[in-house]
Short mmCIF file of C-alpha atoms in Angstrom, two decimals:
data_model
loop_
_atom_site.label_atom_id
_atom_site.label_comp_id
_atom_site.label_asym_id
_atom_site.label_seq_id
_atom_site.Cartn_x
_atom_site.Cartn_y
_atom_site.Cartn_z
CA ALA E 1 -2.57 3.00 24.95
CA GLN E 2 1.06 3.24 23.81
CA TYR E 3 -0.02 3.23 20.16
CA ASP E 4 -2.57 5.96 20.86
CA THR E 5 0.14 8.10 22.47
CA ALA E 6 2.50 7.52 19.55
CA TRP E 7 -0.15 8.37 16.96
CA ALA E 8 -1.10 11.54 18.83
CA ALA E 9 2.53 12.67 18.84
CA LEU E 10 2.96 11.83 15.15
CA ASP E 11 -0.27 13.60 14.19
CA THR E 12 0.92 16.73 15.98
CA LEU E 13 4.33 16.67 14.29
CA THR E 14 3.04 15.94 10.80
CA GLY E 15 0.26 18.51 11.18
CA ARG E 16 2.75 21.14 12.24
CA GLY E 17 5.08 20.23 9.37
CA LEU E 18 2.32 20.32 6.77
CA ALA E 19 1.09 23.68 8.10
CA GLY E 20 4.60 25.09 7.80
CA LEU E 21 4.85 23.84 4.23
CA ARG E 22 1.47 25.28 3.27
CA ALA E 23 2.43 28.66 4.70
CA ARG E 24 5.40 28.82 2.31
CA MET E 25 3.41 27.96 -0.85
CA ASP E 26 1.98 30.57 -3.21
CA THR E 27 -1.74 29.90 -2.91
CA ARG E 28 -3.08 32.97 -4.74
CA SER E 29 -5.75 31.86 -7.17
CA PRO E 30 -5.14 32.49 -10.87
CA ARG E 31 -8.92 32.46 -11.38
CA GLY E 32 -9.88 35.16 -8.90
CA ARG E 33 -12.53 34.62 -6.24
CA GLY E 34 -14.82 31.63 -5.84
CA THR E 35 -12.23 28.98 -5.01
CA VAL E 36 -10.41 27.61 -1.98
CA PRO E 37 -6.67 26.81 -2.26
CA VAL E 38 -5.73 23.25 -1.33
CA VAL E 39 -2.12 22.16 -0.88
CA VAL E 40 -1.46 18.49 -1.70
CA PHE E 41 1.75 16.92 -0.40
CA ASN E 42 3.38 13.78 -1.85
CA PRO E 43 5.56 11.93 0.74
CA LEU E 44 7.03 9.55 -1.87
CA THR E 45 9.95 10.18 -4.21
CA TRP E 46 8.18 9.95 -7.56
CA ALA E 47 5.46 12.13 -9.09
CA ARG E 48 1.91 10.89 -8.50
CA SER E 49 -1.68 11.55 -9.47
CA ALA E 50 -4.65 10.49 -7.38
CA PHE E 51 -8.09 11.52 -6.18
CA VAL E 52 -8.11 13.13 -2.72
CA ARG E 53 -11.11 14.11 -0.64
CA VAL E 54 -11.13 17.72 0.55
CA ALA E 55 -13.34 19.18 3.28
CA ARG E 56 -15.00 22.55 2.63
CA ASP E 57 -16.13 25.18 5.12
CA GLY E 58 -19.78 24.27 4.65
CA GLY E 59 -19.17 20.85 6.20
CA ASP E 60 -19.31 18.89 2.95
CA SER E 61 -16.41 17.35 1.07
CA VAL E 62 -15.52 17.04 -2.59
CA LEU E 63 -13.25 14.83 -4.62
CA LEU E 64 -10.23 16.60 -6.10
CA ALA E 65 -8.19 15.20 -8.98
CA ALA E 66 -4.65 15.92 -7.77
CA ARG E 67 -2.62 15.58 -10.97
CA ASP E 68 1.18 15.36 -11.17
CA VAL E 69 2.03 16.09 -7.55
CA PRO E 70 5.85 16.20 -7.69
CA SER E 71 8.31 13.87 -6.02
CA LEU E 72 8.69 14.51 -2.28
CA GLY E 73 6.92 17.78 -2.84
CA ALA E 74 3.69 19.72 -2.96
CA LYS E 75 1.35 21.36 -5.43
CA VAL E 76 -1.46 23.90 -5.03
CA PHE E 77 -4.92 23.21 -6.42
CA TRP E 78 -8.09 25.29 -6.24
CA VAL E 79 -11.47 23.84 -5.27
CA PRO E 80 -14.69 25.75 -6.08
CA LEU E 81 -16.70 27.04 -3.13
CA THR E 82 -19.81 25.38 -4.55
CA GLY E 83 -20.32 22.50 -6.93
CA ARG E 84 -17.87 19.74 -7.75
CA PRO E 85 -14.49 20.22 -9.39
CA PRO E 86 -14.07 18.27 -12.66
CA LEU E 87 -12.23 14.98 -12.24
CA GLY E 88 -10.61 15.45 -15.63
CA SER E 89 -10.30 11.71 -16.25
CA ALA E 90 -10.00 10.32 -19.75
CA LEU E 91 -11.25 6.95 -18.47
CA PRO E 92 -14.95 6.04 -18.27
CA ALA E 93 -16.70 6.07 -14.91
CA PRO E 94 -16.85 2.67 -13.16
CA ALA E 95 -20.11 0.71 -13.06
CA ALA E 96 -21.89 -1.75 -10.77
CA GLY E 97 -24.46 -4.47 -11.45
CA PRO E 98 -26.36 -7.15 -9.50
CA ASN E 99 -23.26 -9.29 -8.91
CA TRP E 100 -20.40 -7.34 -10.52
CA ILE E 101 -18.38 -4.14 -10.54
CA GLU E 102 -16.23 -2.91 -13.41
CA ASN E 103 -13.81 -0.16 -14.40
CA TRP E 104 -11.59 0.42 -17.43
CA TYR E 105 -9.01 -2.07 -16.11
CA LEU E 106 -10.94 -4.90 -14.42
CA ARG E 107 -14.23 -6.73 -14.22
CA VAL E 108 -14.98 -8.37 -10.87
CA GLU E 109 -17.84 -10.82 -10.29
CA VAL E 110 -19.07 -11.87 -6.84
CA ASP E 111 -21.04 -14.78 -5.40
CA THR E 112 -23.52 -12.76 -3.36
CA SER E 113 -24.48 -15.75 -1.22
CA THR E 114 -20.96 -16.31 0.16
CA GLY E 115 -18.99 -13.10 -0.47
CA SER E 116 -16.35 -14.92 -2.47
CA ILE E 117 -15.13 -13.57 -5.80
CA THR E 118 -15.76 -15.76 -8.84
CA ARG E 119 -13.97 -13.67 -11.43
CA ILE E 120 -11.26 -11.00 -11.69
CA TYR E 121 -10.72 -10.31 -15.39
CA ASP E 122 -7.78 -8.11 -16.41
CA LYS E 123 -8.83 -6.32 -19.59
CA ARG E 124 -5.34 -5.11 -20.49
CA THR E 125 -3.76 -8.56 -20.56
CA ARG E 126 -7.02 -10.41 -21.34
CA ARG E 127 -6.19 -12.81 -18.54
CA GLU E 128 -8.18 -14.20 -15.62
CA ALA E 129 -6.56 -13.57 -12.24
CA LEU E 130 -8.34 -16.62 -10.76
CA ALA E 131 -8.04 -20.20 -11.96
CA PRO E 132 -10.94 -21.63 -14.03
CA GLY E 133 -13.85 -22.46 -11.71
CA ALA E 134 -11.89 -21.22 -8.68
CA ARG E 135 -12.59 -18.42 -6.24
CA GLY E 136 -10.89 -15.59 -4.44
CA ASN E 137 -11.59 -13.62 -1.29
CA VAL E 138 -12.46 -16.94 0.35
CA PHE E 139 -12.65 -16.70 4.15
CA GLU E 140 -11.41 -19.75 6.07
CA VAL E 141 -11.28 -20.22 9.84
CA PHE E 142 -8.75 -22.66 11.33
CA GLY E 143 -8.42 -24.15 14.78
CA ASP E 144 -5.28 -22.57 16.26
CA LEU E 145 -3.93 -23.90 19.57
CA PRO E 146 -0.12 -23.64 19.91
CA ARG E 147 1.63 -25.89 22.44
CA THR E 148 3.58 -22.90 23.79
CA TRP E 149 3.83 -19.19 23.10
CA ASP E 150 0.13 -18.81 22.45
CA ALA E 151 0.29 -15.27 21.06
CA TRP E 152 3.39 -15.89 18.92
CA ASP E 153 3.12 -19.37 17.37
CA ILE E 154 0.46 -20.87 15.13
CA GLY E 155 -0.68 -24.36 16.09
CA TYR E 156 -3.12 -25.90 13.63
CA THR E 157 -5.52 -28.35 15.26
CA GLY E 158 -6.79 -29.80 11.96
CA GLU E 159 -10.15 -28.03 12.29
CA ARG E 160 -11.25 -25.87 9.37
CA TRP E 161 -14.43 -23.99 8.51
CA ASP E 162 -15.51 -21.98 5.45
CA VAL E 163 -17.19 -18.65 6.11
CA THR E 164 -20.27 -18.66 3.87
CA GLU E 165 -22.93 -16.66 5.76
CA THR E 166 -23.32 -13.31 4.01
CA SER E 167 -25.91 -10.57 4.45
CA ALA E 168 -26.61 -6.87 3.85
CA VAL E 169 -25.49 -6.91 0.21
CA THR E 170 -25.38 -3.48 -1.46
CA ARG E 171 -23.77 -2.08 -4.58
CA GLY E 172 -23.32 1.31 -6.19
CA ALA E 173 -21.14 3.49 -8.37
CA ASP E 174 -20.33 7.15 -8.91
CA ASP E 175 -17.82 9.12 -10.96
CA ALA E 176 -14.93 8.02 -8.73
CA GLU E 177 -15.51 4.36 -7.83
CA ALA E 178 -17.74 1.29 -7.99
CA ARG E 179 -18.53 -0.51 -4.72
CA PHE E 180 -19.91 -3.90 -3.73
CA ALA E 181 -20.53 -4.30 0.01
CA PHE E 182 -21.70 -7.11 2.27
CA THR E 183 -21.28 -8.49 5.77
CA ARG E 184 -19.77 -11.91 6.47
CA ARG E 185 -20.51 -13.71 9.71
CA TRP E 186 -18.93 -16.64 11.54
CA GLY E 187 -19.50 -17.64 15.16
CA THR E 188 -19.88 -14.44 17.18
CA SER E 189 -17.80 -12.37 14.74
CA THR E 190 -18.55 -10.28 11.67
CA VAL E 191 -16.49 -8.71 8.90
CA ALA E 192 -18.07 -5.97 6.80
CA GLN E 193 -16.35 -5.93 3.42
CA THR E 194 -16.48 -3.38 0.62
CA LEU E 195 -15.00 -4.29 -2.76
CA VAL E 196 -13.89 -1.13 -4.57
CA LEU E 197 -12.80 -0.41 -8.13
CA GLY E 198 -11.51 3.14 -8.49
CA ARG E 199 -11.88 5.00 -11.74
CA GLU E 200 -8.13 5.10 -12.38
CA THR E 201 -6.86 2.14 -10.34
CA PRO E 202 -5.78 -1.13 -12.02
CA PHE E 203 -6.49 -3.14 -8.88
CA LEU E 204 -9.36 -4.28 -6.68
CA GLU E 205 -9.33 -2.82 -3.16
CA VAL E 206 -11.01 -4.70 -0.31
CA ARG E 207 -11.90 -2.60 2.74
CA ASN E 208 -12.65 -4.48 5.96
CA GLU E 209 -14.32 -3.58 9.25
CA ALA E 210 -14.10 -6.58 11.58
CA ASP E 211 -15.73 -7.25 14.95
CA TRP E 212 -13.77 -10.27 16.16
CA HIS E 213 -14.76 -12.36 19.22
CA GLU E 214 -13.31 -15.87 18.92
CA ASP E 215 -10.95 -18.06 20.96
CA HIS E 216 -8.05 -19.99 19.41
CA ARG E 217 -9.20 -19.37 15.87
CA LEU E 218 -7.24 -18.08 12.87
CA LEU E 219 -8.98 -16.25 10.01
CA LYS E 220 -7.37 -16.31 6.55
CA VAL E 221 -8.41 -15.03 3.13
CA GLY E 222 -7.40 -17.12 0.13
CA PHE E 223 -7.09 -16.70 -3.64
CA THR E 224 -6.76 -19.59 -6.08
CA LEU E 225 -4.77 -17.87 -8.78
CA GLY E 226 -4.83 -18.28 -12.54
CA VAL E 227 -1.04 -18.38 -12.64
CA ARG E 228 1.26 -21.09 -11.33
CA ALA E 229 4.80 -20.57 -10.10
CA ASP E 230 7.16 -22.69 -8.03
CA SER E 231 7.56 -19.86 -5.55
CA ALA E 232 5.93 -16.66 -4.38
CA THR E 233 7.88 -13.45 -3.88
CA TYR E 234 7.38 -11.47 -0.67
CA ALA E 235 8.44 -7.97 0.31
CA ILE E 236 10.79 -7.83 3.29
CA PRO E 237 12.49 -4.78 4.82
CA TYR E 238 14.52 -3.15 2.03
CA GLY E 239 14.27 -6.16 -0.26
CA THR E 240 12.34 -9.21 -1.45
CA ILE E 241 12.55 -12.96 -0.89
CA GLY E 242 11.19 -15.94 -2.83
CA ARG E 243 9.74 -18.91 -0.94
CA SER E 244 8.68 -22.24 -2.39
CA GLY E 245 5.04 -23.09 -2.99
CA THR E 246 5.83 -26.78 -3.40
CA PRO E 247 7.81 -27.74 -0.28
CA ARG E 248 10.18 -30.65 -0.85
CA THR E 249 12.32 -30.67 2.27
CA GLN E 250 11.53 -30.83 5.98
CA ALA E 251 12.76 -27.25 6.37
CA GLU E 252 10.42 -26.02 3.61
CA ARG E 253 7.47 -27.94 5.05
CA ALA E 254 8.09 -26.27 8.41
CA LYS E 255 7.47 -22.89 6.78
CA TYR E 256 3.70 -23.31 6.64
CA GLU E 257 3.38 -19.62 7.62
CA VAL E 258 5.88 -17.03 6.39
CA PRO E 259 6.32 -13.29 6.93
CA GLY E 260 6.04 -10.68 4.21
CA GLN E 261 5.70 -6.92 4.42
CA ARG E 262 3.31 -4.91 2.24
CA TRP E 263 2.91 -7.40 -0.62
CA ALA E 264 3.26 -10.89 -2.01
CA ASP E 265 3.35 -11.81 -5.70
CA VAL E 266 2.90 -14.94 -7.82
CA SER E 267 4.08 -14.52 -11.43
CA ASP E 268 5.39 -16.32 -14.45
CA SER E 269 7.19 -14.56 -17.30
CA THR E 270 3.99 -13.16 -18.84
CA PHE E 271 1.42 -12.63 -16.09
CA GLY E 272 1.08 -12.40 -12.35
CA VAL E 273 -1.00 -11.29 -9.38
CA SER E 274 0.19 -9.18 -6.47
CA ILE E 275 -1.69 -8.91 -3.19
CA VAL E 276 -0.90 -5.74 -1.24
CA THR E 277 -1.78 -5.24 2.42
CA ASP E 278 -1.76 -2.21 4.68
CA SER E 279 -1.24 -4.07 7.97
CA LYS E 280 -1.30 -7.90 7.70
CA PHE E 281 2.02 -9.69 7.28
CA GLY E 282 1.51 -13.47 7.56
CA TRP E 283 1.17 -15.56 4.39
CA ASP E 284 1.11 -19.06 2.99
CA TYR E 285 1.41 -20.24 -0.61
CA HIS E 286 0.75 -23.80 -1.80
CA GLY E 287 0.25 -24.88 -5.41
CA ASN E 288 -1.49 -21.84 -6.83
CA VAL E 289 -3.31 -20.76 -3.65
CA LEU E 290 -2.04 -17.62 -1.93
CA ARG E 291 -3.51 -16.83 1.49
CA LEU E 292 -3.16 -13.89 3.85
CA SER E 293 -3.66 -14.24 7.62
CA LEU E 294 -6.11 -11.66 8.94
CA LEU E 295 -6.98 -12.31 12.61
CA ARG E 296 -5.94 -14.59 15.47
CA ALA E 297 -7.38 -15.19 18.94
CA PRO E 298 -4.77 -16.19 21.56
CA THR E 299 -5.65 -16.31 25.25
CA TRP E 300 -2.18 -15.99 26.82
CA PRO E 301 -0.64 -13.75 28.07
CA ASP E 302 -3.67 -11.56 27.31
CA SER E 303 -6.99 -13.40 27.48
CA VAL E 304 -8.70 -10.87 25.14
CA ALA E 305 -5.82 -10.17 22.74
CA ASP E 306 -6.99 -9.06 19.28
CA ARG E 307 -10.66 -9.19 20.24
CA GLY E 308 -12.84 -6.29 19.18
CA HIS E 309 -12.79 -3.86 16.29
CA HIS E 310 -10.27 -4.02 13.41
CA THR E 311 -9.94 -1.95 10.26
CA PHE E 312 -7.68 -3.18 7.47
CA ARG E 313 -7.39 -3.21 3.68
CA TYR E 314 -5.82 -5.32 0.97
CA VAL E 315 -5.54 -5.10 -2.80
CA ILE E 316 -5.59 -7.65 -5.64
CA TYR E 317 -3.45 -6.39 -8.52
CA PRO E 318 -3.29 -8.49 -11.74
CA HIS E 319 -0.50 -7.44 -14.08
CA ALA E 320 1.59 -8.28 -17.13
CA GLY E 321 5.08 -9.69 -16.53
CA ASP E 322 6.58 -10.13 -13.08
CA TRP E 323 6.40 -7.85 -10.04
CA ARG E 324 9.27 -5.72 -11.34
CA ALA E 325 7.55 -5.03 -14.67
CA ALA E 326 4.30 -4.34 -12.82
CA GLY E 327 5.86 -1.77 -10.47
CA THR E 328 4.42 -3.60 -7.47
CA VAL E 329 6.87 -1.92 -5.07
CA ARG E 330 5.57 1.52 -6.02
CA ARG E 331 1.93 0.40 -6.12
CA ALA E 332 2.27 -0.90 -2.58
CA ALA E 333 4.00 2.24 -1.34
CA GLU E 334 1.26 4.42 -2.83
CA PHE E 335 -1.44 2.23 -1.26
CA VAL E 336 -0.07 2.62 2.28
CA THR E 337 1.21 6.20 1.86
CA PRO E 338 -1.57 8.36 0.41
CA LEU E 339 -1.28 11.95 -0.72
CA VAL E 340 -1.87 14.43 2.13
CA SER E 341 -4.05 17.51 1.58
CA ALA E 342 -5.36 20.51 3.47
CA ALA E 343 -7.00 23.85 2.64
CA GLU E 344 -4.96 27.04 3.06
CA PRO E 345 -5.80 30.77 2.87
CA GLU E 346 -4.59 32.71 -0.15
CA HIS E 347 -1.11 34.25 0.26
CA GLN E 348 2.25 34.61 -1.42
CA GLY E 349 4.96 32.05 -0.77
CA GLY E 350 8.58 31.58 -1.67
CA LEU E 351 8.12 27.93 -2.67
CA GLY E 352 5.75 28.82 -5.49
CA ARG E 353 2.74 26.81 -6.57
CA THR E 354 4.65 23.57 -7.00
CA VAL E 355 7.82 22.33 -5.34
CA SER E 356 9.90 19.14 -5.27
CA PHE E 357 12.48 18.72 -2.54
CA ALA E 358 14.10 15.56 -3.93
CA SER E 359 13.68 13.11 -6.80
CA VAL E 360 15.30 9.94 -8.18
CA ASP E 361 15.18 9.10 -11.90
CA VAL E 362 15.35 5.26 -11.72
CA PRO E 363 12.08 3.44 -10.85
CA GLY E 364 13.90 0.61 -9.03
CA VAL E 365 15.72 3.01 -6.70
CA GLU E 366 13.79 4.61 -3.84
CA LEU E 367 14.76 7.43 -1.50
CA THR E 368 13.20 6.02 1.66
CA SER E 369 14.06 8.70 4.22
CA VAL E 370 15.59 12.14 4.70
CA LYS E 371 16.81 13.40 8.07
CA ARG E 372 19.26 15.73 9.74
CA ALA E 373 22.62 14.21 10.60
CA GLU E 374 23.16 13.43 14.27
CA ASP E 375 26.43 15.37 14.53
CA SER E 376 26.16 18.11 11.89
CA GLU E 377 23.76 20.18 9.80
CA ALA E 378 24.15 17.80 6.83
CA LEU E 379 21.19 15.91 5.39
CA VAL E 380 21.19 12.11 5.53
CA LEU E 381 19.54 10.42 2.54
CA ARG E 382 18.80 6.70 2.62
CA PHE E 383 18.42 4.86 -0.72
CA VAL E 384 17.57 1.26 -1.58
CA GLU E 385 17.69 -0.67 -4.85
CA TRP E 386 14.50 -2.76 -4.97
CA ASP E 387 14.65 -4.74 -8.21
CA GLY E 388 17.72 -6.86 -7.47
CA ARG E 389 19.64 -5.34 -10.36
CA PRO E 390 22.64 -2.98 -10.57
CA ALA E 391 21.47 0.61 -11.06
CA THR E 392 22.93 4.07 -11.44
CA ALA E 393 20.52 6.83 -10.42
CA THR E 394 20.57 10.61 -10.70
CA VAL E 395 19.38 12.35 -7.54
CA THR E 396 18.08 15.91 -7.78
CA LEU E 397 17.52 18.17 -4.75
CA ARG E 398 15.76 21.52 -4.62
CA GLU E 399 18.75 23.32 -3.10
CA PRO E 400 22.27 23.58 -4.56
CA ILE E 401 24.66 21.00 -3.08
CA ARG E 402 28.06 21.89 -1.63
CA SER E 403 29.25 18.30 -1.20
CA ALA E 404 27.99 14.69 -1.04
CA ARG E 405 29.69 11.68 0.53
CA ARG E 406 28.81 8.07 1.05
CA ALA E 407 28.41 7.06 4.69
CA ASN E 408 27.81 3.96 6.79
CA LEU E 409 24.72 3.44 8.93
CA LEU E 410 26.40 5.37 11.77
CA GLU E 411 26.71 8.37 9.42
CA ASP E 412 30.52 8.25 9.38
CA PRO E 413 31.57 10.05 6.14
CA GLY E 414 33.35 8.08 3.45
CA GLU E 415 33.98 8.35 -0.29
CA ALA E 416 33.19 11.71 -1.93
CA ILE E 417 30.56 11.79 -4.70
CA PRO E 418 30.89 14.27 -7.62
CA VAL E 419 28.22 16.98 -7.49
CA THR E 420 26.83 19.11 -10.32
CA GLY E 421 24.69 21.97 -9.07
CA ARG E 422 21.67 20.33 -7.48
CA THR E 423 22.37 16.76 -8.64
CA PHE E 424 24.64 13.80 -8.02
CA ARG E 425 24.76 10.22 -9.29
CA ILE E 426 25.04 7.05 -7.24
CA ALA E 427 25.77 3.50 -8.39
CA LEU E 428 23.99 0.79 -6.41
CA ARG E 429 24.50 -2.95 -6.30
CA PRO E 430 21.43 -5.25 -6.32
CA TYR E 431 19.38 -4.64 -3.16
CA GLU E 432 22.04 -2.27 -1.82
CA ILE E 433 21.12 0.13 0.98
CA ALA E 434 23.11 3.34 0.53
CA THR E 435 23.47 6.24 2.95
CA ILE E 436 24.54 9.62 1.54
CA LEU E 437 25.58 12.70 3.56
CA VAL E 438 24.69 15.90 1.72
CA GLU E 439 25.93 19.41 2.63
CA PRO E 440 23.58 21.98 1.05
CA VAL E 441 24.86 25.43 0.07
CA ARG E 442 23.89 27.76 2.90
#
């Protein structure tokens, strides 16, 4: 109930903000009549291109190729009143077969009897993401009965079951994506999975609709990877951490379940695999097997905790080099923070047809938030260096800047930063979190 209230408040605020932004864009069509203006907003601080689905007045929806939506900004597109807008992709449409789906980047093969994946072939690197003869997307159920703190701890009982019952297998493809769908069943629970290869996405997306009704059971999904590394790297708040996959000490053996936000990666110097998640943050890595915890079933203090319907997604992203070279941080951010779009009547607007409110020119540096200062009309910009390397970034704002100063987390002003028009430069240490107070020209 508290989450529902929070989401309702957030939906109202973001809807109001997006409506205000659309009202200030110039949505007049350069092609005359026969189109509907659509404003697409990019919440992240780098330019992006993606397909977005747009609803039309007739009740149908069409896929729009939103190209080059600017950093922390918006761009106007025009959708025809009838027919489909061209996707404008230079890549071939994805395809689906009896036990496979394929796009320009990947070929994925599936064991239709169990739902496990038998092959993920990366065409760019010519590497297999899974080990020879091994499988991915393997569902395993474990007995889970903690001695105390039932809803917080994991207590393995030694019981383990493979989920192999699969039904309702379908496949299909269109101009935008190839899909392979099936339902997996264990006990009194089901998980409907759809494997998706987008036309322009170098990763496999797995969409899940779960109906979960177990007691003291833990569901994990595992991938036996075609790359070996002593440790896996996990995203944590404003940084990353490596944890051993071959525990040698008592302390390492105690970490049989570890936390990680958004993604985990196993790489050597030439090849790796990242798994990105939108909402699941428990992992384990042993040898070359990386697993993600999906569902638990405690009975105390809530006897029906986690039972019922769940919707979640994860991504398997093979890549050259390590997670830095692969841009895993940005891939994960784009996965959980999609472009936002809405139709808008035609009108003039002072922001023009495309606008960027802020941008950063170094891929390893992210502007994670912008807010008003607590005690002034200044803007507070929060930056983080993700790659663990020193970096100097140029920050560009839409409005001219009067002054910029470093600040602490309490927004107390500190050292002045030289400003040139709408830009300033900041030097960051590895993994540094930097707060900058900016006074725009009024």
